[in-house]
PDB file of C-alpha atoms in Angstrom:
ATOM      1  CA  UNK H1283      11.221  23.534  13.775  1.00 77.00           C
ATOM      2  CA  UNK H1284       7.733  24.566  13.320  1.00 82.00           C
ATOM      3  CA  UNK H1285       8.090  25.266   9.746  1.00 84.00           C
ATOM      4  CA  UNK H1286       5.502  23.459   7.265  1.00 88.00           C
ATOM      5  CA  UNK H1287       7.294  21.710   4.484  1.00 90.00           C
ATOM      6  CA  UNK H1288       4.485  20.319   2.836  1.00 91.00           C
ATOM      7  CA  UNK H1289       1.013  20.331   1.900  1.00 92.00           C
ATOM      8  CA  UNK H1290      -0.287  17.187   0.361  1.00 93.00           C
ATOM      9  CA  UNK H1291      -3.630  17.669  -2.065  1.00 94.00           C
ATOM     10  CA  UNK H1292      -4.937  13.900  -2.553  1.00 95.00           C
ATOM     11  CA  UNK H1293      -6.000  13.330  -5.616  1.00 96.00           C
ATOM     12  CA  UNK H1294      -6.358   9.257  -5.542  1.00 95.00           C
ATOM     13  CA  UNK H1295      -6.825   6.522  -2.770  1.00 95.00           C
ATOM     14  CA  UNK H1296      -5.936   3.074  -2.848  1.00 95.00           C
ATOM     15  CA  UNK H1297      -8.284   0.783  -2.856  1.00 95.00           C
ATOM     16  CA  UNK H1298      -8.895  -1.651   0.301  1.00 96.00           C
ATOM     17  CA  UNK H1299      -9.677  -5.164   0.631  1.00 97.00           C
ATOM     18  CA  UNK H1300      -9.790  -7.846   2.891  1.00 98.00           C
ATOM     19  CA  UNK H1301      -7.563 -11.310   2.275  1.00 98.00           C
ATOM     20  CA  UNK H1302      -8.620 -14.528   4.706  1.00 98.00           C
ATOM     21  CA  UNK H1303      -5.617 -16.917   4.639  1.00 98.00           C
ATOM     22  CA  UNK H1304      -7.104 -20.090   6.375  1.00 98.00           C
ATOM     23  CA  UNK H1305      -4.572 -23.436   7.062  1.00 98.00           C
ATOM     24  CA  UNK H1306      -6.661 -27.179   7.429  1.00 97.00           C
ATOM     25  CA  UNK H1307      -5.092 -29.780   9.388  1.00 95.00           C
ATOM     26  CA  UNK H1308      -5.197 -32.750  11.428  1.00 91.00           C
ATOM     27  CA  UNK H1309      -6.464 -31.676  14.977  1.00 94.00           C
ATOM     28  CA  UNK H1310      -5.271 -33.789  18.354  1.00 95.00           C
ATOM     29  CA  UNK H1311      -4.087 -33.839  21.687  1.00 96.00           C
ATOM     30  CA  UNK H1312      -1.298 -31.363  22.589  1.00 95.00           C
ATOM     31  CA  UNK H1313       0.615 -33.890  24.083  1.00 96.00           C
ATOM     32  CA  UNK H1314       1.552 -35.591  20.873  1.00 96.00           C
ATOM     33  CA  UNK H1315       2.946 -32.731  19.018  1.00 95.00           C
ATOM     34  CA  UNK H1316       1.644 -33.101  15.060  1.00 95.00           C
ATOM     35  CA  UNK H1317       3.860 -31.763  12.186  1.00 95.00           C
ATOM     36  CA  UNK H1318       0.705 -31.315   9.955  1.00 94.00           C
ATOM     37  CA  UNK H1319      -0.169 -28.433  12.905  1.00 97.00           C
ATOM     38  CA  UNK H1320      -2.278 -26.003  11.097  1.00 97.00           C
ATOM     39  CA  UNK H1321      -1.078 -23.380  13.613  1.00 97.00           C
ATOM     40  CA  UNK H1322       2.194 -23.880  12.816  1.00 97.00           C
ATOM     41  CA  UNK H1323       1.711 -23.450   8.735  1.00 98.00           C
ATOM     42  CA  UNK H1324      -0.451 -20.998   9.059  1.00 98.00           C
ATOM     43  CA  UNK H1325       2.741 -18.869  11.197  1.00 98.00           C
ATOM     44  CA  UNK H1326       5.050 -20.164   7.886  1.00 98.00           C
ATOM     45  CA  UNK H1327       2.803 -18.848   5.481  1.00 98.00           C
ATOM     46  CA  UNK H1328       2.085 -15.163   7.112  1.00 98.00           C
ATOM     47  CA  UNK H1329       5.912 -15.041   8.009  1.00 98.00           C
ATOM     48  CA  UNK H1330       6.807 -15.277   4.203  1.00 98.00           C
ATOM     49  CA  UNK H1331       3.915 -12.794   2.540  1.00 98.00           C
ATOM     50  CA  UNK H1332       5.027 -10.323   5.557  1.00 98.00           C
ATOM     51  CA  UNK H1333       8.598 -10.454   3.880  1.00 97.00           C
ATOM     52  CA  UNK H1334       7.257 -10.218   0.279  1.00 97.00           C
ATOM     53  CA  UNK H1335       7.645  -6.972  -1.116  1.00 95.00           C
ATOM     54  CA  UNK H1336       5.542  -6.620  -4.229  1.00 96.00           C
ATOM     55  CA  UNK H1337       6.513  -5.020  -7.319  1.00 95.00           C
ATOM     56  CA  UNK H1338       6.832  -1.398  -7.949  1.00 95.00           C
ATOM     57  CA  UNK H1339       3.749   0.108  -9.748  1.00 94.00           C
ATOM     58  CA  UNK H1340       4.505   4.110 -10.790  1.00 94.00           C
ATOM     59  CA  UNK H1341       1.733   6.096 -12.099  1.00 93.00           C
ATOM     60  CA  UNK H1342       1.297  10.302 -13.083  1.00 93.00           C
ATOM     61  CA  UNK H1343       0.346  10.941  -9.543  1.00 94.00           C
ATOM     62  CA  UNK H1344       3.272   9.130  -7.907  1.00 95.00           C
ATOM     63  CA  UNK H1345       6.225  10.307 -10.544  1.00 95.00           C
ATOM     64  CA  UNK H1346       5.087  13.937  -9.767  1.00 95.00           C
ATOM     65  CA  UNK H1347       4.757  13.563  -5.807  1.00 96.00           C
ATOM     66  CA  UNK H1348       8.084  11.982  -5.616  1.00 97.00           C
ATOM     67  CA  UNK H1349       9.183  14.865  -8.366  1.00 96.00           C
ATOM     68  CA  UNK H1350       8.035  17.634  -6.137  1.00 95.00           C
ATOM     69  CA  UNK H1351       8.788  15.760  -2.824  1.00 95.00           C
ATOM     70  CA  UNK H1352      12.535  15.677  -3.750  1.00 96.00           C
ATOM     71  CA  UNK H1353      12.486  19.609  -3.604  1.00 95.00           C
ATOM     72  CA  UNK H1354      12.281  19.722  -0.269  1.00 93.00           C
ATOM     73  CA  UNK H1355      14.282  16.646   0.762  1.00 94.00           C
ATOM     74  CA  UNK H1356      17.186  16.825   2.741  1.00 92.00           C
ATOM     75  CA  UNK H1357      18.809  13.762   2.501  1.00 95.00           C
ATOM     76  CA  UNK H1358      20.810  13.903  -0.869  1.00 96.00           C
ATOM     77  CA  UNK H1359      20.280  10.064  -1.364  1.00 96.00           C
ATOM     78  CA  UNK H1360      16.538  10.124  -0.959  1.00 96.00           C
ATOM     79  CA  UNK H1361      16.448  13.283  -3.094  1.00 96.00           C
ATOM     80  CA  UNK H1362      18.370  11.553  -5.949  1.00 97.00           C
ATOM     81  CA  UNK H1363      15.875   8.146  -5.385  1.00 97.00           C
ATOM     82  CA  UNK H1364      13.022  10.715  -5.526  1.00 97.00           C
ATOM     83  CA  UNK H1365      13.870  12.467  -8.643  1.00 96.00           C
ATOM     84  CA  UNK H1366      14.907   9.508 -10.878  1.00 95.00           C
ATOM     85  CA  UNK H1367      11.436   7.521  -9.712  1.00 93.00           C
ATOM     86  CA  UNK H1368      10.040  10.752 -11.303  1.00 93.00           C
ATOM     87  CA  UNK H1369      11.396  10.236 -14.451  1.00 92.00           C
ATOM     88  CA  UNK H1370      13.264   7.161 -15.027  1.00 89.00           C
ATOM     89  CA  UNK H1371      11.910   4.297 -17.161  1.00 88.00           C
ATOM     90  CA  UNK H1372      14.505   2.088 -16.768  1.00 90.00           C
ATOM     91  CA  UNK H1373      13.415  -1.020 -14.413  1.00 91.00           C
ATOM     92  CA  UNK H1374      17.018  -1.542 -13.147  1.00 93.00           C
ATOM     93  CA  UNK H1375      16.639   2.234 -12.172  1.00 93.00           C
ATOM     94  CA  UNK H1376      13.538   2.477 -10.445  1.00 94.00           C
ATOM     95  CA  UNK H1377      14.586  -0.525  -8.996  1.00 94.00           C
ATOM     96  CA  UNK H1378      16.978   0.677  -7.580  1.00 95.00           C
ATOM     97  CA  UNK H1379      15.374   3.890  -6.232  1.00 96.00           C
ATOM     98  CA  UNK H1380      12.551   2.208  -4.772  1.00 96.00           C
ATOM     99  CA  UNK H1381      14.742   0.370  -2.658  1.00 96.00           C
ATOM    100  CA  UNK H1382      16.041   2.697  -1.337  1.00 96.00           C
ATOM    101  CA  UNK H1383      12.565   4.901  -0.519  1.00 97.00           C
ATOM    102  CA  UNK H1384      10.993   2.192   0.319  1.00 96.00           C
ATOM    103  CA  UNK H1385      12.716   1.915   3.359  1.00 95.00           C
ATOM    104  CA  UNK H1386      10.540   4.975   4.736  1.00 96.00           C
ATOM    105  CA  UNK H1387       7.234   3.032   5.109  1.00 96.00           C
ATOM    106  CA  UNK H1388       4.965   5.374   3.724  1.00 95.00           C
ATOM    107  CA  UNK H1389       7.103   5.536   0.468  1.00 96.00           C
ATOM    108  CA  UNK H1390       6.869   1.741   0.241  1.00 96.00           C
ATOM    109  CA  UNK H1391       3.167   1.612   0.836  1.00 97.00           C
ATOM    110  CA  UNK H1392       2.413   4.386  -2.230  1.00 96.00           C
ATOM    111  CA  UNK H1393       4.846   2.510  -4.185  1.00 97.00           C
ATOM    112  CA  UNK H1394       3.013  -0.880  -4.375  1.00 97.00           C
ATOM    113  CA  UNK H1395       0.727  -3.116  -2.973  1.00 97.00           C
ATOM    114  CA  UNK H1396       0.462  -3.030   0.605  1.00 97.00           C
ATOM    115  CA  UNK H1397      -0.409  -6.025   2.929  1.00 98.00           C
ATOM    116  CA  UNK H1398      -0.895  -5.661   6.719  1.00 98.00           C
ATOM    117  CA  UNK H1399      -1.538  -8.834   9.091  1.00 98.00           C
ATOM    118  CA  UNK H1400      -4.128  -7.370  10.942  1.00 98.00           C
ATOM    119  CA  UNK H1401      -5.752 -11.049  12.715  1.00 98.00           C
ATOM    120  CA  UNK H1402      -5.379 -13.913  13.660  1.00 97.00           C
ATOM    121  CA  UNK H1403      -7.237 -16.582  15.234  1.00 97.00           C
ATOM    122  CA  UNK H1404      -6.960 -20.326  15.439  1.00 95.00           C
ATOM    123  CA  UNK H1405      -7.488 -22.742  18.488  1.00 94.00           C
ATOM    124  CA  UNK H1406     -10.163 -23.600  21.903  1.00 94.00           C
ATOM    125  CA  UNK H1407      -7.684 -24.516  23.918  1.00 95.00           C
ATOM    126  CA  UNK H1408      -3.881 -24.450  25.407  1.00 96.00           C
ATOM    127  CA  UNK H1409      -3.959 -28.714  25.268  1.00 97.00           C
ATOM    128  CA  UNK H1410      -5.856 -28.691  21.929  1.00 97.00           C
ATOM    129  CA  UNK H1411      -4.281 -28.322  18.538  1.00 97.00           C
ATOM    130  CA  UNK H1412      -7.137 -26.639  16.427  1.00 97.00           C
ATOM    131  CA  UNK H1413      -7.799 -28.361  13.044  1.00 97.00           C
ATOM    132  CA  UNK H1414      -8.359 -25.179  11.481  1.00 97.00           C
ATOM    133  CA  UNK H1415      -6.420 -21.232  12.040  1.00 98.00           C
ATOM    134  CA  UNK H1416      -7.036 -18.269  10.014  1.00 98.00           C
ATOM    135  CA  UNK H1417      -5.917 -14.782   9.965  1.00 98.00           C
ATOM    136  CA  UNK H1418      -7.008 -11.663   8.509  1.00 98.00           C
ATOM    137  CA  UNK H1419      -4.852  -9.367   6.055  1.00 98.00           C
ATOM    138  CA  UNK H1420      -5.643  -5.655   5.345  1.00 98.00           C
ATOM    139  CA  UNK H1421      -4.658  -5.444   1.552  1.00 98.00           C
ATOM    140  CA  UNK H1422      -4.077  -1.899  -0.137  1.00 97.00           C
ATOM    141  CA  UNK H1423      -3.738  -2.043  -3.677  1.00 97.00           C
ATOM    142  CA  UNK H1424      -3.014   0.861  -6.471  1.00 95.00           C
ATOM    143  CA  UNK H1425      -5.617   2.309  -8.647  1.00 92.00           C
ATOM    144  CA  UNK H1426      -4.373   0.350 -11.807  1.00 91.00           C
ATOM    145  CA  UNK H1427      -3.069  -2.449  -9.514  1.00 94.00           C
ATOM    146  CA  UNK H1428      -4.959  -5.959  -9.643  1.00 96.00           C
ATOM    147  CA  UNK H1429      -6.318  -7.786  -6.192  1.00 97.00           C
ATOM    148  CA  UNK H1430      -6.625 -10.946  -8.053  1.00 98.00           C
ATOM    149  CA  UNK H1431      -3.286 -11.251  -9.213  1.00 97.00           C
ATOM    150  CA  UNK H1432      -1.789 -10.012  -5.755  1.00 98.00           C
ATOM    151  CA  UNK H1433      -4.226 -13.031  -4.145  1.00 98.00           C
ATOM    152  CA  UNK H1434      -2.445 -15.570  -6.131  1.00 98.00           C
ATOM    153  CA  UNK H1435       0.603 -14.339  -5.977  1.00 98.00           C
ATOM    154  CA  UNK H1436       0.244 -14.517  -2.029  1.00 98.00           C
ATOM    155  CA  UNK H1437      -0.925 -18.033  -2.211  1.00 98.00           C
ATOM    156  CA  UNK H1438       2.583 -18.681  -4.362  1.00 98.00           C
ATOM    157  CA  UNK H1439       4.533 -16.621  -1.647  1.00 98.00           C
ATOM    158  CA  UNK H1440       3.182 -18.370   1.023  1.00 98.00           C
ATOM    159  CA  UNK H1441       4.351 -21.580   0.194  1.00 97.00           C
ATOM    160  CA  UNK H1442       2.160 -23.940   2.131  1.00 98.00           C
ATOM    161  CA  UNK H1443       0.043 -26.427   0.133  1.00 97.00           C
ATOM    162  CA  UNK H1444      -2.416 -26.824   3.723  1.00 98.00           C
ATOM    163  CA  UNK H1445      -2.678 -22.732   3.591  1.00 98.00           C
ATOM    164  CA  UNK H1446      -5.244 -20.859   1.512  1.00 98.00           C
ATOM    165  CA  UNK H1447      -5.300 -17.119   0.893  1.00 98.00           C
ATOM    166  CA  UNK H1448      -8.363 -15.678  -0.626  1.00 98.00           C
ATOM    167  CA  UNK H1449     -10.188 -12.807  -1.473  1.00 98.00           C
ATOM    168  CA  UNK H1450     -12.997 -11.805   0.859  1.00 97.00           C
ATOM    169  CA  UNK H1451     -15.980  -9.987  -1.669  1.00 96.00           C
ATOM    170  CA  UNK H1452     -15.269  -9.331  -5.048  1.00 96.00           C
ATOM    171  CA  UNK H1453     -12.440  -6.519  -6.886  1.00 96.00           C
ATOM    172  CA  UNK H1454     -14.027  -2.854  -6.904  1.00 91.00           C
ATOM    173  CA  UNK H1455     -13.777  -0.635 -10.471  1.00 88.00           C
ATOM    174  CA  UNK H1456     -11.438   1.693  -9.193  1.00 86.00           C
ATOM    175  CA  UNK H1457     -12.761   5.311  -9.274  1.00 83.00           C
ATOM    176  CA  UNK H1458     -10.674   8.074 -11.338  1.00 90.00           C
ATOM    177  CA  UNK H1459      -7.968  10.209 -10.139  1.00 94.00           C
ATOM    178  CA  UNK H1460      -9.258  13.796  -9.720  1.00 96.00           C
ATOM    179  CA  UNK H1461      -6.933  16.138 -11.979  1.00 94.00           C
ATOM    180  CA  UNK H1462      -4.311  18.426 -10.790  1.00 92.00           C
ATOM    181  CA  UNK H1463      -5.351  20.976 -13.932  1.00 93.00           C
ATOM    182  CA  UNK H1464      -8.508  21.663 -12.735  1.00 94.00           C
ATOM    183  CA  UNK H1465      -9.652  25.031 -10.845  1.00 95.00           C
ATOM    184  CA  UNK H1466     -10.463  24.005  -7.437  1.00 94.00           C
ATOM    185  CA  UNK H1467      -6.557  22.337  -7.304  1.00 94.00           C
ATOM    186  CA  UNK H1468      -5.002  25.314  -8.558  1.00 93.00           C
ATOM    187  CA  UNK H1469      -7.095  27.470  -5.586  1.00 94.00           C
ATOM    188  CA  UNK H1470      -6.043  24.872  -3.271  1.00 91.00           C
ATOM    189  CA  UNK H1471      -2.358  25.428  -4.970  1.00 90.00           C
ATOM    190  CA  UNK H1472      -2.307  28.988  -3.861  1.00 92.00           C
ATOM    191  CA  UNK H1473      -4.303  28.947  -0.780  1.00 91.00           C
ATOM    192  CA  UNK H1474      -1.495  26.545   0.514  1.00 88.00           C
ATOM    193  CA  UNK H1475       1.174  28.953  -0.936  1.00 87.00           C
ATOM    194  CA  UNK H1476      -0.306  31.918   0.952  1.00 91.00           C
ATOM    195  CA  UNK H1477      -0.515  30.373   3.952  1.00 88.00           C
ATOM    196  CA  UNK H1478       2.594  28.838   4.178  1.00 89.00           C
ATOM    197  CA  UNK H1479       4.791  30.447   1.178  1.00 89.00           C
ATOM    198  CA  UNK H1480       7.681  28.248   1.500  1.00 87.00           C
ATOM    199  CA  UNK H1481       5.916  24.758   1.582  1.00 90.00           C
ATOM    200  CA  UNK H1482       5.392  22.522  -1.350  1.00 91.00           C
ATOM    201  CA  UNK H1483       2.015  21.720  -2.573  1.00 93.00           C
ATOM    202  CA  UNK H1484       2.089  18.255  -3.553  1.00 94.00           C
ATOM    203  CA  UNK H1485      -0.293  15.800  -5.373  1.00 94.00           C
ATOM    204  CA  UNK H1486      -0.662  12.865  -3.234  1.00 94.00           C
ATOM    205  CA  UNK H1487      -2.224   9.311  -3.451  1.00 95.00           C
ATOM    206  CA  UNK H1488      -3.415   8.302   0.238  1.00 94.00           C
ATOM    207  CA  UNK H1489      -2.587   5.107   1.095  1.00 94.00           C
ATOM    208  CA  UNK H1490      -5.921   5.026   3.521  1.00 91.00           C
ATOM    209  CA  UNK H1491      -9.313   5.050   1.847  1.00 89.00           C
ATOM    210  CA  UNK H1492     -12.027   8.058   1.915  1.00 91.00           C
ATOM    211  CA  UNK H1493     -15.602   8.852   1.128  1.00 93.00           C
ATOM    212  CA  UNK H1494     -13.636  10.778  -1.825  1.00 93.00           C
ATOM    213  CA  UNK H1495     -13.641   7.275  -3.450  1.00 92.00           C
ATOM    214  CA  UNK H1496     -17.146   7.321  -3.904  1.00 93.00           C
ATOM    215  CA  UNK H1497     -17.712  11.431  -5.216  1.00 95.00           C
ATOM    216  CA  UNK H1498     -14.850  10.561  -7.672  1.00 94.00           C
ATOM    217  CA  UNK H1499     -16.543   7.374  -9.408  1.00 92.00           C
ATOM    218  CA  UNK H1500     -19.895   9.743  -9.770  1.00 94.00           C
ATOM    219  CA  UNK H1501     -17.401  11.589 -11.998  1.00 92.00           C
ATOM    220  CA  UNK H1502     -16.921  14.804  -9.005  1.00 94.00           C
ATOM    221  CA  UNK H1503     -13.565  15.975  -9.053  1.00 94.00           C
ATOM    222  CA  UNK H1504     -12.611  15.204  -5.268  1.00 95.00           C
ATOM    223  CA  UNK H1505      -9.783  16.244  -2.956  1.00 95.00           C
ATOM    224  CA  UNK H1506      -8.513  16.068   0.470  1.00 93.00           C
ATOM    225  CA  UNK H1507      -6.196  18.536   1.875  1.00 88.00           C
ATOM    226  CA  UNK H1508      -3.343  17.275   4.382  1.00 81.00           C
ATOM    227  CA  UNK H1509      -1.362  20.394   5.656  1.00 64.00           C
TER     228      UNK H1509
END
């Protein structure tokens, strides 16, 4: 209705990185269909790490976004989700909330480890079965979160001993979260509050990456501002 609900102050990105899964086969002639068909594992493979849903991983940022996001929520189930994610410690309890949240997608992507089948390539020909097929994941992983063990874990989920997911590079040293007690947040606090005095300000991780990555790990207090 025109009204702004929200303004989200990020404070902390996740960090991005690129996972290759590649599947080795026997090649051949279409016309003798193979059941070693690397096409066909690699398809397997993606279809069972696009199901996985990783574990939740809750941090200061995300307890008080969901804390101050469940002010304004209007659905009373969400809100309830939203406020004991804030505060529970409880696993069966956040368990419980997250899955419910995470059925908005952007709720499930701050919550955890996000992985996004972005490629895929494998075969020459429409009468050739390829020997080898790859395809490319987008993987977004928490601050505290851990690439490596999300790789192997992905190899374990995809279930395919002729399927190999790997990390493309090497794991980054995650930079630091900018505080939400400094000044600059608090100005950004009220500016947001005089322009829009019934909105929420709200500290927000960004599940997309930013040059404010590379200010915070020089130890500069960085911020983005999503009205």
């Amino acid at each position: 209705g025109g009204r702004i609900a929200s303004i989200n102050v990020q404070v902390t990105e996740k960090v991005s990185y690129t996972v290759v899964a590649t599947a080795r086969g026997d090649g051949g002639h279409g016309s003798v269909p193979l059941p070693g068909n690397p096409i066909a594992a690699l398809a397997r493979a993606l279809a069972r790490v696009h199901d996985w849903r990783p574990p939740v991983r809750l941090n200061a940022t995300t307890r008080e976004y969901f804390a101050r996001l469940a002010t304004i929520e209007a659905d009373p189930a969400m809100r309830e989700a939203m406020r004991a994610l804030s505060t529970a410690r409880d696993e069966g309890v956040v368990a419980a909330a997250a899955d419910l949240l995470s059925r908005e997608p952007l709720h499930s992507a701050i919550l955890r480890t996000g992985v996004s089948l972005t490629m895929i390539d494998g075969g020459i020909r429409s009468n050739v079965i390829p020997s080898e097929a790859t395809a490319t994941l987008n993987v977004r992983v928490l601050p505290d979160g851990d690439i490596l063990a999300d790789v192997a874990e992905m190899n374990r989920v995809g279930g395919e001993p002729t399927v190999t997911f790997a990390l493309r590079g090497t794991p980054a040293v995650p930079p630091p979260v900018s505080p939400m007690t400094t000044a600059l947040f608090r100005s950004m606090e009220s500016a947001g509050r005089t322009m829009a005095p019934d909105a929420q300000v709200i500290p927000f991780l960004s599940t997309g990456a930013t040059d404010g990555a590379s200010l915070r790990a020089l130890g500069i207090p960085t911020y983005g501002i999503l009205p």
